[in-house]
mmCIF file of C-alpha atoms in Angstrom:
data_model
loop_
_atom_site.group_PDB
_atom_site.id
_atom_site.type_symbol
_atom_site.label_atom_id
_atom_site.label_comp_id
_atom_site.label_asym_id
_atom_site.label_seq_id
_atom_site.Cartn_x
_atom_site.Cartn_y
_atom_site.Cartn_z
ATOM 1 C CA UNK A 18 19.193 -19.219 -26.962
ATOM 2 C CA UNK A 19 16.694 -20.846 -28.927
ATOM 3 C CA UNK A 20 12.779 -18.499 -29.178
ATOM 4 C CA UNK A 21 11.225 -21.899 -27.815
ATOM 5 C CA UNK A 22 13.680 -21.192 -24.399
ATOM 6 C CA UNK A 23 13.602 -17.495 -24.462
ATOM 7 C CA UNK A 24 9.471 -18.513 -24.496
ATOM 8 C CA UNK A 25 10.021 -20.696 -21.578
ATOM 9 C CA UNK A 26 12.260 -18.759 -19.563
ATOM 10 C CA UNK A 27 9.893 -15.071 -19.741
ATOM 11 C CA UNK A 28 7.429 -17.033 -19.085
ATOM 12 C CA UNK A 29 8.815 -18.891 -15.667
ATOM 13 C CA UNK A 30 10.030 -15.785 -14.382
ATOM 14 C CA UNK A 31 6.426 -13.838 -15.463
ATOM 15 C CA UNK A 32 5.267 -16.513 -12.863
ATOM 16 C CA UNK A 33 7.042 -14.845 -9.601
ATOM 17 C CA UNK A 34 6.119 -11.167 -10.263
ATOM 18 C CA UNK A 35 3.293 -10.419 -8.640
ATOM 19 C CA UNK A 36 4.688 -12.096 -5.106
ATOM 20 C CA UNK A 37 8.404 -9.829 -5.819
ATOM 21 C CA UNK A 38 6.453 -7.210 -6.628
ATOM 22 C CA UNK A 39 4.425 -7.286 -3.187
ATOM 23 C CA UNK A 40 7.956 -8.150 -1.840
ATOM 24 C CA UNK A 41 9.473 -5.123 -3.025
ATOM 25 C CA UNK A 42 6.711 -2.751 -2.351
ATOM 26 C CA UNK A 43 7.001 -3.713 1.289
ATOM 27 C CA UNK A 44 10.739 -3.415 1.380
ATOM 28 C CA UNK A 45 10.446 0.154 -0.428
ATOM 29 C CA UNK A 46 6.721 1.378 0.752
ATOM 30 C CA UNK A 47 6.234 3.220 -3.439
ATOM 31 C CA UNK A 48 4.603 1.147 -5.707
ATOM 32 C CA UNK A 49 5.965 2.609 -8.231
ATOM 33 C CA UNK A 50 9.310 2.051 -6.726
ATOM 34 C CA UNK A 51 8.807 -1.882 -6.235
ATOM 35 C CA UNK A 52 7.517 -2.438 -9.980
ATOM 36 C CA UNK A 53 10.614 -0.855 -10.749
ATOM 37 C CA UNK A 54 12.342 -2.531 -8.262
ATOM 38 C CA UNK A 55 10.969 -6.216 -10.408
ATOM 39 C CA UNK A 56 11.522 -4.995 -13.867
ATOM 40 C CA UNK A 57 15.502 -4.449 -12.769
ATOM 41 C CA UNK A 58 15.103 -7.950 -11.292
ATOM 42 C CA UNK A 59 13.297 -10.022 -14.046
ATOM 43 C CA UNK A 60 15.893 -8.701 -16.602
ATOM 44 C CA UNK A 61 19.211 -8.881 -14.369
ATOM 45 C CA UNK A 62 17.659 -12.907 -14.202
ATOM 46 C CA UNK A 63 17.579 -12.683 -18.190
ATOM 47 C CA UNK A 64 20.728 -11.337 -18.610
ATOM 48 C CA UNK A 65 22.226 -13.789 -15.876
ATOM 49 C CA UNK A 66 20.819 -16.885 -16.644
ATOM 50 C CA UNK A 67 23.709 -18.598 -17.831
ATOM 51 C CA UNK A 68 25.220 -18.201 -14.364
ATOM 52 C CA UNK A 69 21.828 -19.519 -12.771
ATOM 53 C CA UNK A 70 23.736 -23.264 -11.852
ATOM 54 C CA UNK A 71 20.527 -23.864 -9.963
ATOM 55 C CA UNK A 72 21.608 -25.285 -6.597
ATOM 56 C CA UNK A 73 18.761 -23.310 -5.356
ATOM 57 C CA UNK A 74 15.664 -22.394 -6.634
ATOM 58 C CA UNK A 75 14.285 -20.224 -9.575
ATOM 59 C CA UNK A 76 12.471 -18.058 -6.790
ATOM 60 C CA UNK A 77 15.215 -18.520 -3.834
ATOM 61 C CA UNK A 78 17.394 -17.103 -6.842
ATOM 62 C CA UNK A 79 15.237 -14.187 -7.841
ATOM 63 C CA UNK A 80 14.313 -13.418 -4.458
ATOM 64 C CA UNK A 81 18.359 -12.648 -3.744
ATOM 65 C CA UNK A 82 18.550 -10.603 -7.289
ATOM 66 C CA UNK A 83 15.095 -8.379 -6.030
ATOM 67 C CA UNK A 84 16.839 -7.906 -2.442
ATOM 68 C CA UNK A 85 19.693 -6.669 -3.973
ATOM 69 C CA UNK A 86 17.920 -4.697 -6.076
ATOM 70 C CA UNK A 87 16.213 -3.273 -2.953
ATOM 71 C CA UNK A 88 19.107 -2.621 -0.291
ATOM 72 C CA UNK A 89 20.245 -0.592 -3.375
ATOM 73 C CA UNK A 90 17.898 1.800 -3.956
ATOM 74 C CA UNK A 91 17.272 1.816 -0.381
ATOM 75 C CA UNK A 92 21.081 3.129 -0.215
ATOM 76 C CA UNK A 93 19.598 6.430 -0.747
ATOM 77 C CA UNK A 94 18.717 6.772 2.245
ATOM 78 C CA UNK A 95 14.946 8.064 2.290
ATOM 79 C CA UNK A 96 11.822 5.975 4.508
ATOM 80 C CA UNK A 97 8.795 6.535 3.359
ATOM 81 C CA UNK A 98 6.278 7.587 5.738
ATOM 82 C CA UNK A 99 2.680 8.227 6.490
ATOM 83 C CA UNK A 100 1.758 11.815 7.880
ATOM 84 C CA UNK A 101 1.722 10.622 11.141
ATOM 85 C CA UNK A 102 4.987 9.569 11.481
ATOM 86 C CA UNK A 103 6.615 12.703 11.004
ATOM 87 C CA UNK A 104 3.890 15.289 12.558
ATOM 88 C CA UNK A 105 2.044 15.606 15.444
ATOM 89 C CA UNK A 106 -2.074 15.224 14.866
ATOM 90 C CA UNK A 107 -3.210 18.948 14.138
ATOM 91 C CA UNK A 108 -6.351 21.152 15.948
ATOM 92 C CA UNK A 109 -8.359 22.332 13.040
ATOM 93 C CA UNK A 110 -8.537 25.642 14.189
ATOM 94 C CA UNK A 111 -4.367 25.750 13.401
ATOM 95 C CA UNK A 112 -4.698 23.413 9.953
ATOM 96 C CA UNK A 113 -2.408 24.128 7.252
ATOM 97 C CA UNK A 114 -1.717 22.635 3.901
ATOM 98 C CA UNK A 115 1.893 22.283 3.766
ATOM 99 C CA UNK A 116 3.153 19.416 0.623
ATOM 100 C CA UNK A 117 6.061 17.713 1.050
ATOM 101 C CA UNK A 118 7.915 16.191 -2.208
ATOM 102 C CA UNK A 119 6.423 12.437 -3.494
ATOM 103 C CA UNK A 120 9.267 10.770 -2.300
ATOM 104 C CA UNK A 121 8.321 11.293 1.165
ATOM 105 C CA UNK A 122 4.910 9.758 0.940
ATOM 106 C CA UNK A 123 3.930 5.931 1.528
ATOM 107 C CA UNK A 124 2.257 4.941 -1.397
ATOM 108 C CA UNK A 125 -1.193 3.308 -1.920
ATOM 109 C CA UNK A 126 -0.902 -0.266 -3.855
ATOM 110 C CA UNK A 127 -3.919 -2.136 -5.575
ATOM 111 C CA UNK A 128 -4.389 -5.969 -4.167
ATOM 112 C CA UNK A 129 -4.271 -7.286 -7.746
ATOM 113 C CA UNK A 130 -0.085 -6.194 -8.102
ATOM 114 C CA UNK A 131 0.895 -7.498 -5.012
ATOM 115 C CA UNK A 132 -1.394 -10.357 -3.454
ATOM 116 C CA UNK A 133 -0.821 -13.760 -5.384
ATOM 117 C CA UNK A 134 -3.228 -16.050 -5.805
ATOM 118 C CA UNK A 135 -3.206 -18.115 -2.453
ATOM 119 C CA UNK A 136 -5.162 -21.137 -1.701
ATOM 120 C CA UNK A 137 -4.565 -21.933 1.673
ATOM 121 C CA UNK A 138 -7.085 -18.869 3.789
ATOM 122 C CA UNK A 139 -4.385 -18.659 6.502
ATOM 123 C CA UNK A 140 -1.144 -17.598 4.677
ATOM 124 C CA UNK A 141 -3.871 -14.842 2.481
ATOM 125 C CA UNK A 142 -4.866 -13.101 5.933
ATOM 126 C CA UNK A 143 -0.946 -12.755 6.188
ATOM 127 C CA UNK A 144 -0.106 -11.616 2.922
ATOM 128 C CA UNK A 145 -3.100 -8.992 3.375
ATOM 129 C CA UNK A 146 -2.274 -8.201 6.823
ATOM 130 C CA UNK A 147 1.022 -7.215 5.964
ATOM 131 C CA UNK A 148 0.563 -4.644 2.784
ATOM 132 C CA UNK A 149 -1.665 -2.104 5.064
ATOM 133 C CA UNK A 150 -0.121 1.177 4.987
ATOM 134 C CA UNK A 151 0.540 0.882 8.547
ATOM 135 C CA UNK A 152 2.408 -2.481 8.832
ATOM 136 C CA UNK A 153 4.147 -1.369 5.724
ATOM 137 C CA UNK A 154 4.802 2.174 7.151
ATOM 138 C CA UNK A 155 6.522 0.152 10.230
ATOM 139 C CA UNK A 156 8.777 -1.572 8.324
ATOM 140 C CA UNK A 157 10.147 1.312 6.878
ATOM 141 C CA UNK A 158 11.700 2.008 10.579
ATOM 142 C CA UNK A 159 14.174 -0.855 10.500
ATOM 143 C CA UNK A 160 17.297 -1.186 9.188
ATOM 144 C CA UNK A 161 16.840 -2.309 4.845
ATOM 145 C CA UNK A 162 18.523 -5.642 6.441
ATOM 146 C CA UNK A 163 16.487 -5.972 9.327
ATOM 147 C CA UNK A 164 13.351 -5.467 6.974
ATOM 148 C CA UNK A 165 14.256 -8.147 4.200
ATOM 149 C CA UNK A 166 14.888 -10.500 7.418
ATOM 150 C CA UNK A 167 11.435 -10.094 9.182
ATOM 151 C CA UNK A 168 9.780 -9.777 5.774
ATOM 152 C CA UNK A 169 11.389 -13.535 4.047
ATOM 153 C CA UNK A 170 11.011 -15.012 7.720
ATOM 154 C CA UNK A 171 7.183 -13.309 9.226
ATOM 155 C CA UNK A 172 5.445 -12.882 5.616
ATOM 156 C CA UNK A 173 6.969 -15.373 3.250
ATOM 157 C CA UNK A 174 7.548 -18.280 6.036
ATOM 158 C CA UNK A 175 11.609 -18.831 5.135
ATOM 159 C CA UNK A 176 13.412 -20.545 6.842
ATOM 160 C CA UNK A 177 16.421 -19.037 8.719
ATOM 161 C CA UNK A 178 18.999 -21.314 6.825
ATOM 162 C CA UNK A 179 17.168 -20.165 3.409
ATOM 163 C CA UNK A 180 17.474 -16.361 5.112
ATOM 164 C CA UNK A 181 20.696 -16.852 5.617
ATOM 165 C CA UNK A 182 22.235 -18.243 2.345
ATOM 166 C CA UNK A 183 20.202 -15.293 0.516
ATOM 167 C CA UNK A 184 22.195 -12.499 2.652
ATOM 168 C CA UNK A 185 25.299 -14.621 3.083
ATOM 169 C CA UNK A 186 25.167 -14.774 6.693
ATOM 170 C CA UNK A 187 25.031 -16.748 9.812
ATOM 171 C CA UNK A 188 21.917 -18.638 11.055
ATOM 172 C CA UNK A 189 23.030 -17.204 14.393
ATOM 173 C CA UNK A 190 22.665 -13.359 12.374
ATOM 174 C CA UNK A 191 19.536 -14.032 10.933
ATOM 175 C CA UNK A 192 17.931 -14.859 14.106
ATOM 176 C CA UNK A 193 19.747 -11.603 15.838
ATOM 177 C CA UNK A 194 18.316 -9.549 13.086
ATOM 178 C CA UNK A 195 14.396 -10.816 13.346
ATOM 179 C CA UNK A 196 14.666 -10.786 17.410
ATOM 180 C CA UNK A 197 15.939 -6.892 17.113
ATOM 181 C CA UNK A 198 13.046 -6.271 13.967
ATOM 182 C CA UNK A 199 10.323 -7.322 15.939
ATOM 183 C CA UNK A 200 11.086 -5.370 19.006
ATOM 184 C CA UNK A 201 11.412 -2.186 17.099
ATOM 185 C CA UNK A 202 8.310 -3.473 14.740
ATOM 186 C CA UNK A 203 6.665 -3.728 18.330
ATOM 187 C CA UNK A 204 7.214 -0.019 19.376
ATOM 188 C CA UNK A 205 5.626 0.986 16.394
ATOM 189 C CA UNK A 206 2.542 -0.556 16.809
ATOM 190 C CA UNK A 207 0.734 -0.684 13.716
ATOM 191 C CA UNK A 208 -2.233 -2.633 15.289
ATOM 192 C CA UNK A 209 -4.409 -5.060 13.457
ATOM 193 C CA UNK A 210 -7.420 -4.492 10.832
ATOM 194 C CA UNK A 211 -10.428 -6.122 10.374
ATOM 195 C CA UNK A 212 -10.213 -9.108 7.899
ATOM 196 C CA UNK A 213 -11.876 -8.299 5.271
ATOM 197 C CA UNK A 214 -11.351 -11.426 2.248
ATOM 198 C CA UNK A 215 -13.865 -11.565 1.506
ATOM 199 C CA UNK A 216 -16.436 -8.239 3.180
ATOM 200 C CA UNK A 217 -19.345 -10.063 5.198
ATOM 201 C CA UNK A 218 -22.562 -9.314 5.147
ATOM 202 C CA UNK A 219 -21.993 -6.584 8.635
ATOM 203 C CA UNK A 220 -18.752 -4.622 6.746
ATOM 204 C CA UNK A 221 -20.537 -4.384 3.363
ATOM 205 C CA UNK A 222 -23.493 -2.537 5.257
ATOM 206 C CA UNK A 223 -21.274 -0.365 6.851
ATOM 207 C CA UNK A 224 -19.165 0.244 3.890
ATOM 208 C CA UNK A 225 -22.558 1.119 1.660
ATOM 209 C CA UNK A 226 -23.525 3.608 4.942
ATOM 210 C CA UNK A 227 -19.780 4.876 4.599
ATOM 211 C CA UNK A 228 -20.924 5.826 0.827
ATOM 212 C CA UNK A 229 -24.353 6.864 1.653
ATOM 213 C CA UNK A 230 -22.855 9.626 4.216
ATOM 214 C CA UNK A 231 -19.994 10.725 2.332
ATOM 215 C CA UNK A 232 -22.064 11.285 -0.701
ATOM 216 C CA UNK A 233 -25.091 13.024 1.430
ATOM 217 C CA UNK A 234 -21.982 14.913 3.684
ATOM 218 C CA UNK A 235 -24.310 13.625 6.694
ATOM 219 C CA UNK A 236 -21.464 14.388 9.119
ATOM 220 C CA UNK A 237 -23.454 13.305 11.997
ATOM 221 C CA UNK A 238 -24.113 9.936 9.879
ATOM 222 C CA UNK A 239 -20.340 9.723 8.719
ATOM 223 C CA UNK A 240 -19.024 10.246 12.590
ATOM 224 C CA UNK A 241 -21.587 7.895 13.743
ATOM 225 C CA UNK A 242 -19.245 4.921 11.562
ATOM 226 C CA UNK A 243 -16.149 6.382 12.900
ATOM 227 C CA UNK A 244 -14.204 5.425 15.886
ATOM 228 C CA UNK A 245 -13.706 8.115 18.594
ATOM 229 C CA UNK A 246 -9.849 8.825 17.267
ATOM 230 C CA UNK A 247 -10.152 7.674 14.238
ATOM 231 C CA UNK A 248 -7.271 9.151 11.805
ATOM 232 C CA UNK A 249 -7.545 11.058 8.274
ATOM 233 C CA UNK A 250 -4.605 12.325 6.270
ATOM 234 C CA UNK A 251 -3.876 14.224 2.779
ATOM 235 C CA UNK A 252 -0.694 12.997 0.950
ATOM 236 C CA UNK A 253 0.884 14.931 0.348
ATOM 237 C CA UNK A 254 0.521 17.387 2.283
ATOM 238 C CA UNK A 255 1.604 16.350 5.786
ATOM 239 C CA UNK A 256 -1.269 17.305 8.019
ATOM 240 C CA UNK A 257 -3.243 14.889 10.116
ATOM 241 C CA UNK A 258 -6.708 15.104 12.217
ATOM 242 C CA UNK A 259 -7.519 12.963 14.884
ATOM 243 C CA UNK A 260 -11.390 12.588 16.334
ATOM 244 C CA UNK A 261 -14.895 13.331 15.078
ATOM 245 C CA UNK A 262 -15.089 17.191 16.303
ATOM 246 C CA UNK A 263 -11.124 18.083 14.108
ATOM 247 C CA UNK A 264 -12.387 16.018 10.989
ATOM 248 C CA UNK A 265 -15.870 17.465 10.881
ATOM 249 C CA UNK A 266 -14.578 20.599 11.692
ATOM 250 C CA UNK A 267 -12.360 20.060 8.420
ATOM 251 C CA UNK A 268 -14.995 18.718 6.258
ATOM 252 C CA UNK A 269 -17.686 21.148 6.986
ATOM 253 C CA UNK A 270 -14.623 24.167 6.450
ATOM 254 C CA UNK A 271 -11.408 23.647 3.465
ATOM 255 C CA UNK A 272 -13.152 19.713 2.386
ATOM 256 C CA UNK A 273 -16.582 21.752 2.551
ATOM 257 C CA UNK A 274 -15.567 21.247 -1.235
ATOM 258 C CA UNK A 275 -16.214 17.968 -1.536
ATOM 259 C CA UNK A 276 -19.640 18.418 -1.225
ATOM 260 C CA UNK A 277 -21.978 16.293 -3.656
ATOM 261 C CA UNK A 278 -18.895 13.692 -4.614
ATOM 262 C CA UNK A 279 -19.072 10.436 -5.726
ATOM 263 C CA UNK A 280 -17.549 7.680 -4.534
ATOM 264 C CA UNK A 281 -16.948 4.518 -6.383
ATOM 265 C CA UNK A 282 -15.618 0.938 -4.739
ATOM 266 C CA UNK A 283 -12.340 -0.573 -5.345
ATOM 267 C CA UNK A 284 -9.374 -2.216 -2.857
ATOM 268 C CA UNK A 285 -5.662 -1.242 -1.980
ATOM 269 C CA UNK A 286 -3.694 -2.008 0.691
ATOM 270 C CA UNK A 287 -5.357 -5.161 1.522
ATOM 271 C CA UNK A 288 -8.036 -2.961 2.441
ATOM 272 C CA UNK A 289 -11.817 -1.528 1.331
ATOM 273 C CA UNK A 290 -11.036 1.810 -0.798
ATOM 274 C CA UNK A 291 -12.539 4.244 -2.745
ATOM 275 C CA UNK A 292 -12.252 6.504 -6.019
ATOM 276 C CA UNK A 293 -13.657 9.978 -4.632
ATOM 277 C CA UNK A 294 -15.083 12.309 -7.819
ATOM 278 C CA UNK A 295 -15.840 16.005 -6.956
ATOM 279 C CA UNK A 296 -18.407 17.461 -9.305
ATOM 280 C CA UNK A 297 -16.759 18.610 -12.452
ATOM 281 C CA UNK A 298 -15.745 22.591 -12.247
ATOM 282 C CA UNK A 299 -15.776 22.793 -16.127
ATOM 283 C CA UNK A 300 -19.668 21.331 -16.518
ATOM 284 C CA UNK A 301 -21.526 17.907 -15.986
ATOM 285 C CA UNK A 302 -19.829 15.242 -14.000
ATOM 286 C CA UNK A 303 -17.577 14.862 -11.965
ATOM 287 C CA UNK A 304 -13.312 14.621 -12.072
ATOM 288 C CA UNK A 305 -10.782 12.981 -10.093
ATOM 289 C CA UNK A 306 -10.657 14.047 -6.042
ATOM 290 C CA UNK A 307 -8.708 10.968 -4.086
ATOM 291 C CA UNK A 308 -8.335 7.778 -3.363
ATOM 292 C CA UNK A 309 -9.763 7.045 -0.079
ATOM 293 C CA UNK A 310 -7.916 4.102 1.493
ATOM 294 C CA UNK A 311 -9.959 2.833 4.739
ATOM 295 C CA UNK A 312 -9.030 1.245 7.383
ATOM 296 C CA UNK A 313 -11.462 -1.273 9.223
ATOM 297 C CA UNK A 314 -11.678 -1.794 13.103
ATOM 298 C CA UNK A 315 -13.684 -3.678 15.700
ATOM 299 C CA UNK A 316 -16.700 -3.184 12.760
ATOM 300 C CA UNK A 317 -16.051 0.862 12.270
ATOM 301 C CA UNK A 318 -13.654 2.797 10.394
ATOM 302 C CA UNK A 319 -10.539 3.913 12.198
ATOM 303 C CA UNK A 320 -8.708 5.961 9.695
ATOM 304 C CA UNK A 321 -9.501 7.205 6.567
ATOM 305 C CA UNK A 322 -6.128 8.237 4.135
ATOM 306 C CA UNK A 323 -6.648 10.735 1.115
ATOM 307 C CA UNK A 324 -3.809 10.583 -1.346
ATOM 308 C CA UNK A 325 -5.070 13.656 -3.819
ATOM 309 C CA UNK A 326 -2.390 13.225 -6.593
ATOM 310 C CA UNK A 327 -4.686 11.549 -8.943
ATOM 311 C CA UNK A 328 -2.658 11.700 -11.665
ATOM 312 C CA UNK A 329 -0.681 9.113 -10.149
ATOM 313 C CA UNK A 330 -2.841 6.330 -8.875
ATOM 314 C CA UNK A 331 -6.180 6.463 -11.296
ATOM 315 C CA UNK A 332 -4.538 5.136 -13.474
ATOM 316 C CA UNK A 333 -2.116 2.327 -11.598
ATOM 317 C CA UNK A 334 -5.999 1.236 -10.114
ATOM 318 C CA UNK A 335 -7.181 1.222 -13.760
ATOM 319 C CA UNK A 336 -10.215 3.963 -12.399
ATOM 320 C CA UNK A 337 -12.507 6.526 -14.768
ATOM 321 C CA UNK A 338 -10.220 9.463 -15.783
ATOM 322 C CA UNK A 339 -14.488 11.386 -15.220
ATOM 323 C CA UNK A 340 -17.646 10.159 -14.762
ATOM 324 C CA UNK A 341 -21.411 11.717 -16.023
ATOM 325 C CA UNK A 342 -23.548 13.650 -14.274
ATOM 326 C CA UNK A 343 -25.185 10.075 -13.103
ATOM 327 C CA UNK A 344 -22.246 8.986 -11.903
ATOM 328 C CA UNK A 345 -21.625 5.980 -15.058
ATOM 329 C CA UNK A 346 -17.962 6.485 -16.147
ATOM 330 C CA UNK A 347 -17.160 7.912 -19.000
ATOM 331 C CA UNK A 348 -15.705 6.176 -21.676
#
């Protein structure tokens, strides 16, 4: 293959990287595994391009390869989850921090890694809604091939015949798998969140009040912004809390170390998020403490997921390693 042809192929493959990463993320529930899967897909495609006969589009061919990569990865049997998928809510008086292995947890993902630039507002809304933590967690309850069918049919709007061709099966089989997948997904009740692309004035005001309450450690102001049944989780720990009393009890107990923190806005999983910086124990300034992913529902905060492994998450989200005493990034 000539250098020009190689460059052209690389460019054509790269055009599909972001949407393929979104597909693999929904399949695997891991931002890092999704990127590995896509890289494997690109390598396999490059090596076997001579076998691509053009009977389908390059995009469809790449999805077929990516599907096989994901199915191979899922053969290990690990199902990623949120803390609320594994245990019941714990009263704060009985709360204990029990860590589980990294491979247990559903991982957050930056929007820019998985959401393609789509002009159609309806398509954009579907793309964002279906990378929400709750939705991706619900997908993990599906057998792998049902997961493929539901994502391709419901999220990416493929025709049943196209999915059947990709999987090497019949349209009837695809339709049956979709019906079963829908039923399972309904049982998981992932719910929905407020559209936030872009944030409207009311949502931005809510987030501004959230930052002021959190940074001021004003529990009365904070709980005024939370639904009565709001949840709080802290992966890699399996503990999670529900309701104002338990959340405040934690924040004013073990969580007291968060007093005086600073929040820097970002986005994750199609929803607002914050980089949470904790007062440094080594002098002035602030150091990474958590990535907070929020769920907004009916004008309030319905969930707060604190992802504590900042050595993994802050580089992925291109977040500063440190803030100075005024809250500015340290370069």
